[in-house]
Amino acid sequence: LIAIVAPISAVMNIQDERFVSTQERSTRYVSFDEMYVPESIKGNAEALSIYSEAVKELDNAMSKALEAMSKRLTEAYIREHQKEPEEQYIKDVIKPSARDLCRGLVPMGKQTVVFLSINAKSLESITKKMLSSNDPVNRLVGEGLKQVAKENVPSFASRIDPDDFELAYHAGVKGIELSNAMPEINDFESEKVELHGEEEAKLVEKIGLMALKRPEEVLAYVRNITGLRHGKYDALNNTVLGIGSLLFDIEVSVGTLRDLQRHRDAIKNYQVTDAVFYFPRELMEDPIFEVVERAIKKNVEARKRLSEMGFGAEAKLLLPLAAGAMLEMEMSFGEAVYIIENRSTPEGHPEYRQIALRMWEELKKAYPNLVSNLKVFVPERTSAYASREERQGVEEVNKEHLY
């Protein structure tokens, strides 16, 4: 078990590792008080001033946005219940929900804590990946992991440095591209999901081969084997449904990319860009968004100035979690249903819930006959947050046969 305190940008690279089990507290419960300041920035007074002011601007916008969103959610509660919420409800529901709505203002250089449960081979793999990175922060974390390996697994520590192939491979995938221009500001509804997969007839044929059924029997078979499920926690038959190759092209914010990293086996590649930022409509419609826009403008100016001074890698730490990410997720039919069921529930973050529902819409369009014969549990709702009754009734919702 290894505990790491590192910037969000570095932790994202760690959580990509396939055979590492990680634990990190959800952003809805973390205040992110500490910002990582690279030694190179500390050694330059002008750069430190630019860097610190940009962080202060985002922190100020975050504080005011949290206050505005908490007020908005409290007012919604009062309208629904005709009474003030109790303090415990404010602590457990309203403030975490407000933090969800505002998390896009958290810069990627904020420190977070992640716990790794890892074996020696995976430690070797992840250390090589971090040491291969073009990012100095990642390499610094890699050096720390290398030291852990030397102290705890000396038998392979001598071969833990990456070779030329590993250096080239890891430098070319899953990066952050900065233009340092003003981004396009979009709401979550502008995010995109596209599905590329096998034709339904071919997928049905494959299921038939696995289940020893003729193609014309497959739909009834799927209906029967999924019909006994009582909720999303009842597993699908992956021997039969764990087939096919579905590729989803997804455009989301970095915040939701981090949520989707829970399914890291499916993520084949991603690129982060500062060309577009995504925020919830609730925040964009509030007068406080003028403060957010000013903070974004100053953030862009700070990143541009730092890059011009030769601190381009350090400038990436100022990029907020609202920044766009383009990713590819490849999975089987059954895994797609699993992700959709587990990420569409009302208690989830509104952004990744919307992405899950869009994946569901794509699945229904591409495989209408399979889906219509499949018992799944997908509560279709699009508003940002569930009411208290809906949150408490999530399990009841999931037990309904909605499709």
PDB file of C-alpha atoms in Angstrom, residues 109-347:
ATOM      1  CA  GLY A 109      -2.096  21.557  -9.844  1.00  0.00           C
ATOM      2  CA  LYS A 110      -4.140  21.216  -6.661  1.00  0.00           C
ATOM      3  CA  GLN A 111      -2.740  18.558  -4.340  1.00  0.00           C
ATOM      4  CA  THR A 112      -4.733  15.391  -3.782  1.00  0.00           C
ATOM      5  CA  VAL A 113      -4.067  12.187  -1.872  1.00  0.00           C
ATOM      6  CA  VAL A 114      -4.295   8.796  -3.550  1.00  0.00           C
ATOM      7  CA  PHE A 115      -3.690   5.376  -2.015  1.00  0.00           C
ATOM      8  CA  LEU A 116      -2.336   2.609  -4.232  1.00  0.00           C
ATOM      9  CA  SER A 117      -2.712  -1.104  -3.643  1.00  0.00           C
ATOM     10  CA  ILE A 118      -0.111  -2.482  -5.988  1.00  0.00           C
ATOM     11  CA  ASN A 119       2.101  -5.507  -6.691  1.00  0.00           C
ATOM     12  CA  ALA A 120       5.765  -5.329  -7.631  1.00  0.00           C
ATOM     13  CA  LYS A 121       5.275  -5.747 -11.386  1.00  0.00           C
ATOM     14  CA  SER A 122       2.647  -3.013 -11.528  1.00  0.00           C
ATOM     15  CA  LEU A 123       4.885  -0.755  -9.445  1.00  0.00           C
ATOM     16  CA  GLU A 124       7.633  -1.312 -12.014  1.00  0.00           C
ATOM     17  CA  SER A 125       5.250  -0.519 -14.882  1.00  0.00           C
ATOM     18  CA  ILE A 126       3.784   2.641 -13.408  1.00  0.00           C
ATOM     19  CA  THR A 127       7.205   3.930 -12.325  1.00  0.00           C
ATOM     20  CA  LYS A 128       8.565   3.513 -15.843  1.00  0.00           C
ATOM     21  CA  LYS A 129       5.541   5.329 -17.238  1.00  0.00           C
ATOM     22  CA  MET A 130       5.953   8.280 -14.900  1.00  0.00           C
ATOM     23  CA  LEU A 131       9.696   8.479 -15.544  1.00  0.00           C
ATOM     24  CA  SER A 132       9.025   8.447 -19.308  1.00  0.00           C
ATOM     25  CA  SER A 133       6.719  11.447 -19.182  1.00  0.00           C
ATOM     26  CA  ASN A 134       7.507  14.796 -20.782  1.00  0.00           C
ATOM     27  CA  ASP A 135       5.956  16.423 -17.732  1.00  0.00           C
ATOM     28  CA  PRO A 136       8.479  17.269 -14.963  1.00  0.00           C
ATOM     29  CA  VAL A 137       5.846  16.767 -12.250  1.00  0.00           C
ATOM     30  CA  ASN A 138       5.159  13.238 -13.463  1.00  0.00           C
ATOM     31  CA  ARG A 139       8.876  12.498 -13.556  1.00  0.00           C
ATOM     32  CA  LEU A 140       9.247  13.794 -10.005  1.00  0.00           C
ATOM     33  CA  VAL A 141       6.503  11.425  -8.835  1.00  0.00           C
ATOM     34  CA  GLY A 142       8.242   8.681 -10.830  1.00  0.00           C
ATOM     35  CA  GLU A 143      11.481   9.323  -8.948  1.00  0.00           C
ATOM     36  CA  GLY A 144       9.570   9.000  -5.676  1.00  0.00           C
ATOM     37  CA  LEU A 145       8.078   5.671  -6.777  1.00  0.00           C
ATOM     38  CA  LYS A 146      11.510   4.532  -7.899  1.00  0.00           C
ATOM     39  CA  GLN A 147      12.824   5.217  -4.405  1.00  0.00           C
ATOM     40  CA  VAL A 148       9.941   3.211  -2.921  1.00  0.00           C
ATOM     41  CA  ALA A 149      10.819   0.338  -5.267  1.00  0.00           C
ATOM     42  CA  LYS A 150      14.494   0.438  -4.281  1.00  0.00           C
ATOM     43  CA  GLU A 151      13.632   0.299  -0.606  1.00  0.00           C
ATOM     44  CA  ASN A 152      10.945  -2.376  -0.833  1.00  0.00           C
ATOM     45  CA  VAL A 153      11.625  -4.456  -3.955  1.00  0.00           C
ATOM     46  CA  PRO A 154      15.400  -4.208  -4.509  1.00  0.00           C
ATOM     47  CA  SER A 155      15.427  -7.285  -6.770  1.00  0.00           C
ATOM     48  CA  PHE A 156      14.083  -5.334  -9.759  1.00  0.00           C
ATOM     49  CA  ALA A 157      14.953  -1.750  -8.823  1.00  0.00           C
ATOM     50  CA  SER A 158      18.045  -1.855 -11.027  1.00  0.00           C
ATOM     51  CA  ARG A 159      15.948  -2.321 -14.184  1.00  0.00           C
ATOM     52  CA  ILE A 160      13.176   0.130 -13.383  1.00  0.00           C
ATOM     53  CA  ASP A 161      14.438   2.919 -15.638  1.00  0.00           C
ATOM     54  CA  PRO A 162      12.516   3.106 -18.952  1.00  0.00           C
ATOM     55  CA  ASP A 163      14.181   2.030 -22.195  1.00  0.00           C
ATOM     56  CA  ASP A 164      14.068   4.000 -25.466  1.00  0.00           C
ATOM     57  CA  PHE A 165      10.818   2.384 -26.634  1.00  0.00           C
ATOM     58  CA  GLU A 166       9.044   3.128 -23.342  1.00  0.00           C
ATOM     59  CA  LEU A 167      10.275   6.720 -23.430  1.00  0.00           C
ATOM     60  CA  ALA A 168       8.877   7.203 -26.935  1.00  0.00           C
ATOM     61  CA  TYR A 169       5.594   5.370 -26.266  1.00  0.00           C
ATOM     62  CA  HIS A 170       4.588   7.080 -23.036  1.00  0.00           C
ATOM     63  CA  ALA A 171       5.555  10.513 -24.333  1.00  0.00           C
ATOM     64  CA  GLY A 172       3.111  10.161 -27.231  1.00  0.00           C
ATOM     65  CA  VAL A 173      -0.158   9.285 -25.498  1.00  0.00           C
ATOM     66  CA  LYS A 174      -2.537  10.883 -23.012  1.00  0.00           C
ATOM     67  CA  GLY A 175      -1.145  14.400 -23.024  1.00  0.00           C
ATOM     68  CA  ILE A 176      -2.198  17.985 -22.371  1.00  0.00           C
ATOM     69  CA  GLU A 177      -2.191  20.415 -25.296  1.00  0.00           C
ATOM     70  CA  LEU A 178      -2.171  24.144 -24.553  1.00  0.00           C
ATOM     71  CA  SER A 179      -2.960  26.895 -27.021  1.00  0.00           C
ATOM     72  CA  ASN A 180      -3.187  29.541 -24.278  1.00  0.00           C
ATOM     73  CA  ALA A 181      -6.034  31.215 -26.173  1.00  0.00           C
ATOM     74  CA  MET A 182      -9.453  32.067 -24.741  1.00  0.00           C
ATOM     75  CA  PRO A 183     -11.485  28.843 -24.719  1.00  0.00           C
ATOM     76  CA  GLU A 184     -14.959  28.310 -26.054  1.00  0.00           C
ATOM     77  CA  ILE A 185     -17.273  28.122 -23.031  1.00  0.00           C
ATOM     78  CA  ASN A 186     -19.942  25.422 -23.321  1.00  0.00           C
ATOM     79  CA  ASP A 187     -22.416  23.733 -21.017  1.00  0.00           C
ATOM     80  CA  PHE A 188     -22.550  19.991 -20.399  1.00  0.00           C
ATOM     81  CA  GLU A 189     -25.207  19.547 -23.080  1.00  0.00           C
ATOM     82  CA  SER A 190     -22.618  20.466 -25.727  1.00  0.00           C
ATOM     83  CA  GLU A 191     -20.484  17.428 -24.919  1.00  0.00           C
ATOM     84  CA  LYS A 192     -20.387  14.688 -27.510  1.00  0.00           C
ATOM     85  CA  VAL A 193     -20.701  10.912 -27.571  1.00  0.00           C
ATOM     86  CA  GLU A 194     -20.378   8.900 -30.778  1.00  0.00           C
ATOM     87  CA  LEU A 195     -20.542   5.121 -31.065  1.00  0.00           C
ATOM     88  CA  HIS A 196     -18.670   3.092 -33.664  1.00  0.00           C
ATOM     89  CA  GLY A 197     -19.324  -0.644 -33.496  1.00  0.00           C
ATOM     90  CA  GLU A 198     -20.237  -3.817 -35.284  1.00  0.00           C
ATOM     91  CA  GLU A 199     -23.562  -4.109 -37.041  1.00  0.00           C
ATOM     92  CA  GLU A 200     -26.329  -5.516 -34.874  1.00  0.00           C
ATOM     93  CA  ALA A 201     -26.763  -8.620 -37.058  1.00  0.00           C
ATOM     94  CA  LYS A 202     -23.103  -9.530 -36.607  1.00  0.00           C
ATOM     95  CA  LEU A 203     -23.270  -8.981 -32.857  1.00  0.00           C
ATOM     96  CA  VAL A 204     -26.391 -11.162 -32.638  1.00  0.00           C
ATOM     97  CA  GLU A 205     -24.578 -13.835 -34.620  1.00  0.00           C
ATOM     98  CA  LYS A 206     -21.641 -13.756 -32.183  1.00  0.00           C
ATOM     99  CA  ILE A 207     -23.946 -14.071 -29.182  1.00  0.00           C
ATOM    100  CA  GLY A 208     -25.575 -17.050 -30.880  1.00  0.00           C
ATOM    101  CA  LEU A 209     -22.196 -18.739 -31.344  1.00  0.00           C
ATOM    102  CA  MET A 210     -21.320 -18.208 -27.673  1.00  0.00           C
ATOM    103  CA  ALA A 211     -24.747 -19.376 -26.444  1.00  0.00           C
ATOM    104  CA  LEU A 212     -25.104 -22.196 -28.974  1.00  0.00           C
ATOM    105  CA  LYS A 213     -28.273 -20.582 -30.309  1.00  0.00           C
ATOM    106  CA  ARG A 214     -29.492 -19.876 -33.828  1.00  0.00           C
ATOM    107  CA  PRO A 215     -29.618 -16.138 -34.687  1.00  0.00           C
ATOM    108  CA  GLU A 216     -33.415 -16.128 -34.595  1.00  0.00           C
ATOM    109  CA  GLU A 217     -33.302 -17.502 -31.001  1.00  0.00           C
ATOM    110  CA  VAL A 218     -30.826 -14.974 -29.636  1.00  0.00           C
ATOM    111  CA  LEU A 219     -33.207 -12.144 -28.770  1.00  0.00           C
ATOM    112  CA  ALA A 220     -35.493 -14.409 -26.746  1.00  0.00           C
ATOM    113  CA  TYR A 221     -32.406 -15.876 -25.086  1.00  0.00           C
ATOM    114  CA  VAL A 222     -31.121 -12.416 -24.112  1.00  0.00           C
ATOM    115  CA  ARG A 223     -34.558 -11.538 -22.763  1.00  0.00           C
ATOM    116  CA  ASN A 224     -34.616 -14.685 -20.645  1.00  0.00           C
ATOM    117  CA  ILE A 225     -31.101 -14.485 -19.192  1.00  0.00           C
ATOM    118  CA  THR A 226     -31.471 -10.815 -18.204  1.00  0.00           C
ATOM    119  CA  GLY A 227     -35.116 -11.069 -17.107  1.00  0.00           C
ATOM    120  CA  LEU A 228     -34.204 -12.431 -13.679  1.00  0.00           C
ATOM    121  CA  ARG A 229     -32.188  -9.347 -12.740  1.00  0.00           C
ATOM    122  CA  HIS A 230     -33.642  -7.282  -9.859  1.00  0.00           C
ATOM    123  CA  GLY A 231     -31.323  -4.285 -10.154  1.00  0.00           C
ATOM    124  CA  LYS A 232     -28.057  -2.968 -11.548  1.00  0.00           C
ATOM    125  CA  TYR A 233     -26.067  -4.939  -8.969  1.00  0.00           C
ATOM    126  CA  ASP A 234     -27.264  -8.224 -10.468  1.00  0.00           C
ATOM    127  CA  ALA A 235     -24.536  -9.040 -12.978  1.00  0.00           C
ATOM    128  CA  LEU A 236     -25.075  -9.483 -16.666  1.00  0.00           C
ATOM    129  CA  ASN A 237     -24.022 -12.793 -18.223  1.00  0.00           C
ATOM    130  CA  ASN A 238     -20.607 -11.691 -19.471  1.00  0.00           C
ATOM    131  CA  THR A 239     -19.896 -15.030 -21.103  1.00  0.00           C
ATOM    132  CA  VAL A 240     -22.563 -14.141 -23.608  1.00  0.00           C
ATOM    133  CA  LEU A 241     -22.811 -10.344 -23.470  1.00  0.00           C
ATOM    134  CA  GLY A 242     -19.116  -9.672 -22.919  1.00  0.00           C
ATOM    135  CA  ILE A 243     -18.485  -9.774 -26.642  1.00  0.00           C
ATOM    136  CA  GLY A 244     -18.236  -7.342 -29.501  1.00  0.00           C
ATOM    137  CA  SER A 245     -16.075  -4.280 -29.937  1.00  0.00           C
ATOM    138  CA  LEU A 246     -17.777  -0.950 -29.304  1.00  0.00           C
ATOM    139  CA  LEU A 247     -15.751   2.243 -29.615  1.00  0.00           C
ATOM    140  CA  PHE A 248     -17.110   5.410 -28.027  1.00  0.00           C
ATOM    141  CA  ASP A 249     -15.584   8.772 -28.979  1.00  0.00           C
ATOM    142  CA  ILE A 250     -16.364  11.109 -26.098  1.00  0.00           C
ATOM    143  CA  GLU A 251     -15.761  14.814 -25.498  1.00  0.00           C
ATOM    144  CA  VAL A 252     -16.090  15.854 -21.850  1.00  0.00           C
ATOM    145  CA  SER A 253     -14.350  17.936 -19.204  1.00  0.00           C
ATOM    146  CA  VAL A 254     -11.233  16.747 -17.400  1.00  0.00           C
ATOM    147  CA  GLY A 255     -13.377  16.389 -14.269  1.00  0.00           C
ATOM    148  CA  THR A 256     -15.543  13.740 -15.898  1.00  0.00           C
ATOM    149  CA  LEU A 257     -12.543  12.130 -17.579  1.00  0.00           C
ATOM    150  CA  ARG A 258     -11.307  11.493 -14.033  1.00  0.00           C
ATOM    151  CA  ASP A 259     -14.683   9.907 -13.156  1.00  0.00           C
ATOM    152  CA  LEU A 260     -14.488   7.671 -16.223  1.00  0.00           C
ATOM    153  CA  GLN A 261     -10.996   6.548 -15.209  1.00  0.00           C
ATOM    154  CA  ARG A 262     -12.781   4.145 -12.891  1.00  0.00           C
ATOM    155  CA  HIS A 263     -13.244   2.189 -16.135  1.00  0.00           C
ATOM    156  CA  ARG A 264      -9.609   2.638 -17.176  1.00  0.00           C
ATOM    157  CA  ASP A 265      -9.448  -0.723 -18.959  1.00  0.00           C
ATOM    158  CA  ALA A 266     -11.853   0.745 -21.515  1.00  0.00           C
ATOM    159  CA  ILE A 267      -9.997   4.044 -22.021  1.00  0.00           C
ATOM    160  CA  LYS A 268      -7.549   3.598 -24.886  1.00  0.00           C
ATOM    161  CA  ASN A 269      -6.331   7.155 -25.250  1.00  0.00           C
ATOM    162  CA  TYR A 270      -7.173  10.724 -24.345  1.00  0.00           C
ATOM    163  CA  GLN A 271      -5.966  14.240 -24.995  1.00  0.00           C
ATOM    164  CA  VAL A 272      -6.669  17.253 -22.806  1.00  0.00           C
ATOM    165  CA  THR A 273      -7.173  20.630 -24.499  1.00  0.00           C
ATOM    166  CA  ASP A 274      -7.656  24.201 -23.345  1.00  0.00           C
ATOM    167  CA  ALA A 275      -9.641  25.077 -26.491  1.00  0.00           C
ATOM    168  CA  VAL A 276     -12.987  24.410 -24.777  1.00  0.00           C
ATOM    169  CA  PHE A 277     -14.236  24.541 -21.186  1.00  0.00           C
ATOM    170  CA  TYR A 278     -17.413  22.836 -19.919  1.00  0.00           C
ATOM    171  CA  PHE A 279     -19.558  24.105 -17.056  1.00  0.00           C
ATOM    172  CA  PRO A 280     -23.040  23.185 -15.789  1.00  0.00           C
ATOM    173  CA  ARG A 281     -25.885  25.354 -17.052  1.00  0.00           C
ATOM    174  CA  GLU A 282     -26.893  26.141 -13.446  1.00  0.00           C
ATOM    175  CA  LEU A 283     -23.575  27.932 -12.941  1.00  0.00           C
ATOM    176  CA  MET A 284     -23.518  29.583 -16.378  1.00  0.00           C
ATOM    177  CA  GLU A 285     -26.992  31.067 -15.848  1.00  0.00           C
ATOM    178  CA  ASP A 286     -26.107  32.538 -12.464  1.00  0.00           C
ATOM    179  CA  PRO A 287     -24.855  36.165 -12.213  1.00  0.00           C
ATOM    180  CA  ILE A 288     -21.755  34.825 -10.431  1.00  0.00           C
ATOM    181  CA  PHE A 289     -20.540  33.410 -13.748  1.00  0.00           C
ATOM    182  CA  GLU A 290     -19.161  36.870 -14.587  1.00  0.00           C
ATOM    183  CA  VAL A 291     -16.615  36.285 -11.822  1.00  0.00           C
ATOM    184  CA  VAL A 292     -15.862  32.842 -13.269  1.00  0.00           C
ATOM    185  CA  GLU A 293     -15.294  34.292 -16.741  1.00  0.00           C
ATOM    186  CA  ARG A 294     -12.897  36.924 -15.381  1.00  0.00           C
ATOM    187  CA  ALA A 295     -10.947  34.201 -13.560  1.00  0.00           C
ATOM    188  CA  ILE A 296     -10.753  32.139 -16.765  1.00  0.00           C
ATOM    189  CA  LYS A 297      -9.475  35.140 -18.727  1.00  0.00           C
ATOM    190  CA  LYS A 298      -6.752  35.811 -16.151  1.00  0.00           C
ATOM    191  CA  ASN A 299      -5.923  32.106 -16.083  1.00  0.00           C
ATOM    192  CA  VAL A 300      -5.356  32.129 -19.851  1.00  0.00           C
ATOM    193  CA  GLU A 301      -3.194  35.254 -19.591  1.00  0.00           C
ATOM    194  CA  ALA A 302      -1.121  33.702 -16.802  1.00  0.00           C
ATOM    195  CA  ARG A 303      -0.555  30.464 -18.713  1.00  0.00           C
ATOM    196  CA  LYS A 304       0.456  32.423 -21.805  1.00  0.00           C
ATOM    197  CA  ARG A 305       2.933  34.588 -19.908  1.00  0.00           C
ATOM    198  CA  LEU A 306       4.460  31.600 -18.121  1.00  0.00           C
ATOM    199  CA  SER A 307       4.833  29.742 -21.408  1.00  0.00           C
ATOM    200  CA  GLU A 308       6.548  32.744 -22.979  1.00  0.00           C
ATOM    201  CA  MET A 309       8.959  32.788 -20.025  1.00  0.00           C
ATOM    202  CA  GLY A 310       9.868  29.139 -20.593  1.00  0.00           C
ATOM    203  CA  PHE A 311       7.534  27.623 -17.993  1.00  0.00           C
ATOM    204  CA  GLY A 312       5.156  25.864 -20.387  1.00  0.00           C
ATOM    205  CA  ALA A 313       5.075  22.590 -18.432  1.00  0.00           C
ATOM    206  CA  GLU A 314       4.407  24.433 -15.184  1.00  0.00           C
ATOM    207  CA  ALA A 315       1.617  26.454 -16.825  1.00  0.00           C
ATOM    208  CA  LYS A 316      -0.340  23.231 -17.391  1.00  0.00           C
ATOM    209  CA  LEU A 317      -0.868  22.988 -13.642  1.00  0.00           C
ATOM    210  CA  LEU A 318      -3.070  26.093 -13.828  1.00  0.00           C
ATOM    211  CA  LEU A 319      -5.479  24.463 -16.285  1.00  0.00           C
ATOM    212  CA  PRO A 320      -8.842  23.945 -14.515  1.00  0.00           C
ATOM    213  CA  LEU A 321     -10.835  20.716 -14.507  1.00  0.00           C
ATOM    214  CA  ALA A 322     -13.408  22.383 -16.788  1.00  0.00           C
ATOM    215  CA  ALA A 323     -10.920  21.994 -19.661  1.00  0.00           C
ATOM    216  CA  GLY A 324     -11.986  19.666 -22.455  1.00  0.00           C
ATOM    217  CA  ALA A 325     -10.831  16.105 -22.951  1.00  0.00           C
ATOM    218  CA  MET A 326     -11.253  13.918 -26.010  1.00  0.00           C
ATOM    219  CA  LEU A 327     -11.123  10.233 -25.227  1.00  0.00           C
ATOM    220  CA  GLU A 328     -11.666   6.852 -26.812  1.00  0.00           C
ATOM    221  CA  MET A 329     -13.346   4.087 -24.830  1.00  0.00           C
ATOM    222  CA  GLU A 330     -13.456   0.581 -26.256  1.00  0.00           C
ATOM    223  CA  MET A 331     -15.588  -2.088 -24.623  1.00  0.00           C
ATOM    224  CA  SER A 332     -17.896  -5.025 -25.095  1.00  0.00           C
ATOM    225  CA  PHE A 333     -21.677  -4.716 -25.316  1.00  0.00           C
ATOM    226  CA  GLY A 334     -22.076  -5.962 -21.740  1.00  0.00           C
ATOM    227  CA  GLU A 335     -19.441  -3.584 -20.368  1.00  0.00           C
ATOM    228  CA  ALA A 336     -21.204  -0.663 -22.058  1.00  0.00           C
ATOM    229  CA  VAL A 337     -24.450  -1.617 -20.305  1.00  0.00           C
ATOM    230  CA  TYR A 338     -22.581  -1.938 -16.979  1.00  0.00           C
ATOM    231  CA  ILE A 339     -21.064   1.549 -17.293  1.00  0.00           C
ATOM    232  CA  ILE A 340     -24.375   3.081 -18.349  1.00  0.00           C
ATOM    233  CA  GLU A 341     -26.292   1.510 -15.455  1.00  0.00           C
ATOM    234  CA  ASN A 342     -23.728   2.526 -12.846  1.00  0.00           C
ATOM    235  CA  ARG A 343     -23.076   6.068 -14.079  1.00  0.00           C
ATOM    236  CA  SER A 344     -26.646   7.169 -14.812  1.00  0.00           C
ATOM    237  CA  THR A 345     -28.092   7.000 -11.301  1.00  0.00           C
ATOM    238  CA  PRO A 346     -29.548  10.231  -9.826  1.00  0.00           C
ATOM    239  CA  GLU A 347     -26.966  10.532  -7.034  1.00  0.00           C
TER     240      GLU A 347
END
